[in-house]
Amino acid sequence: MSAKIKPELGSLSDRLRNTLSYAEAYCAAANDVNKLDFRELVLGSPVSPLRTRLTTATATSSSSSSSGSASGRNSSGFNSNPPRISYSNPNSNRHSGELSAESSPSANRSFEPAHTRSDSTGSLTSPASNVLPTGNICPSGRILKTGMTRRSAKTDVLGSGSVNYGHGSIMRGGLSSKPALDASPPVFSRRLMVGGEPVKRAAVSGGSDPEEVKRMGNESYRKGNFAEALSLYDKAIALSPGNAAYHFNRAAALMGLRRLVEAARDCEQAIGLDPGYVRAHHRLGSLLLSLGHIENARRHICFSGHQPDSAEMQKLQSVEKHMCKCTAARRGGDWRNTLREVEAAIASGADSSPQLCASRAEALLKLYQLDDAVLVSPSIHISAPSSHLHSQSKIFGMLIEAYLYFVRSQIELAKGRFEGAVTAIEKAGQIDPRNVEIAVLLSNVRLVGRARARGNDLFKSERFTEACSAYGEGLKHDPSNSVLYCNRAACWFKLGMWERSVDDCNQALRIQPNYIKALLRRAASNSKLERWSEAVRDYEMLRRELPDDKEVAESLFHAHVALKKSRGEEVHNMKFGGEVESVSGLEQFRAAVSSPGASVVHFKTGSNTECKQASPFLDTLCARYPSINFLKVDIEESASIAHAENVRIVPTFKIYKKGARVKEMICPSPEVLESSVRHYSI
């Protein structure tokens, strides 16, 4: 009997040894192909028959895992290499559940079924069903045959957690569970070891599990619910503040919400917790490039010892090239090329950079495009990241935060907000006290502010000549200040020097084309000079800007009358502020449309709804365009007029000039009607 048993035991032992050797060889081969994400593998109980061999098999791969890169993936996002054995280590570069750009809702990553990896349980699935031996490897030494299935139908308990090996399962903690959707293993600490088993980090705050909270955050992120994901990541960080991956994930949610500065700070915190966190370095580099911190972006995109992303490198080089050209153009006072290059830098990748927006605004100011500069200025958020990574970053030799205040001061000054200009440039001086440009502008702003205040006081005292000199002193320090030009124009007007007043208004309007006060003073000066065509032009512009201003309307009316007189036209019975005149007889109608100027006739009926709606608007036009004669004809009461003018549809509007019809509109929109009235009012 014993003779029969021994060969059987020897056979079983040989079979077990061969199976383990085959599995060991497969594990080693897989490790040669893949860079493992972690440095250490701890499998279950110290009595595990696989502990020594598996640890040895993975030792060669742990040194290559520091990069944290997901090797084995091709460019399309498919995993073409054998699967990886994953396990947790807070010091590793591959962090649990971290989100990258690929995990956003817009990116669809797929993995081949034969190469599936589950980070949440550390499981590994075989690449093919017929590669490894079948059956479960159990502590008892028995082999349970399960055929050629992909996964084992039964597992043996060996400890806590699970690692799938071949087609069997080595299980920790009893029952196997499905991989978490989050694809992230729980965080373990090598410092907490009990009998060779890693102990899960103690949960806080009433037993809440930060891994579960993080998993929920990942799900919200993938669905595009960035605000909800952010809230969950905040909670996970509160539960486990030392987890670098949580900060990395929160940065992704903040990026989704376009809160890039905060996202950059979270990446910095992740790097602070794990200086070798490659993906955090790359994400921070991308964020810094978008924010315009070019030199610091390079340090993280080109992280030492790791291959930079080619697309990010191309963006970085393009932004650097355009910024070099921009700096040279600005130094030479070539503001047109400065604007062109800074816009190219923004388009190349620095699309969320407040300092580049400020540079664009500065160039527009120098090109006398104040309105465009003001439109750009809301993008100049003075909220640059304040960490040591970029607190000393510069643009044009000036600290970035100081430059933002430097440009804001110029905009405030150009808009005539002198107190705000002084406050902004003083702040810039506090931030960068040694910068020469800031010192020069600070001196000029103070001098301009004093000159303007002195000129205003003299104007109020009716000392107009001295006020002109005071404003002129301010213009010496700021030759592109439209407010000072306009104020000096008012002085020239009071002195009866209307030609000089027009010249100063022209200068102000060249800098700020829609400057209402400058338009008013130029129109008034042109009227004094009896330049009626120019006066009408200015008042027409003012009417568009101030449609309900009665003074402007009356001035326009009188300028029209004067212009007609200067051309020899008849202007009898023209009066300002007339009403829509009702006409019922054919002879009365013909006389009315033959009067000087243009006449607008509204053909209507009392029962038509559209006519009732159009009547109030016609009253408004009558007030806005006093040089036009407005008439109304009820075609039911005045059939002779309707027949003579061939009116069959109401409401119909016709415009006459010197008795001849020049335009006809049937059921026009208010915009079309006013546009036609405006055209014939000139």
XYZ file of C-alpha atoms in Angstrom, residues 251 254-266 284 286-288 290-291 351-353 385:
24
model
C -7.368 69.114 -10.038
C -11.341 71.988 -11.185
C -10.077 71.917 -14.756
C -13.517 70.808 -15.874
C -14.910 73.873 -14.117
C -12.213 76.068 -15.752
C -10.770 76.968 -12.345
C -7.252 76.478 -13.606
C -5.369 78.374 -10.923
C -6.892 76.205 -8.198
C -6.227 73.098 -10.282
C -2.559 74.072 -10.517
C -2.397 74.459 -6.737
C -3.844 70.974 -6.267
C 0.844 70.903 -13.756
C 0.036 71.761 -19.034
C -1.854 74.035 -16.627
C 1.077 76.409 -16.221
C -2.232 77.500 -20.359
C -1.817 80.120 -17.620
C -5.230 80.595 -23.769
C -5.973 81.264 -20.091
C -3.095 83.589 -19.360
C -0.941 81.408 -8.382
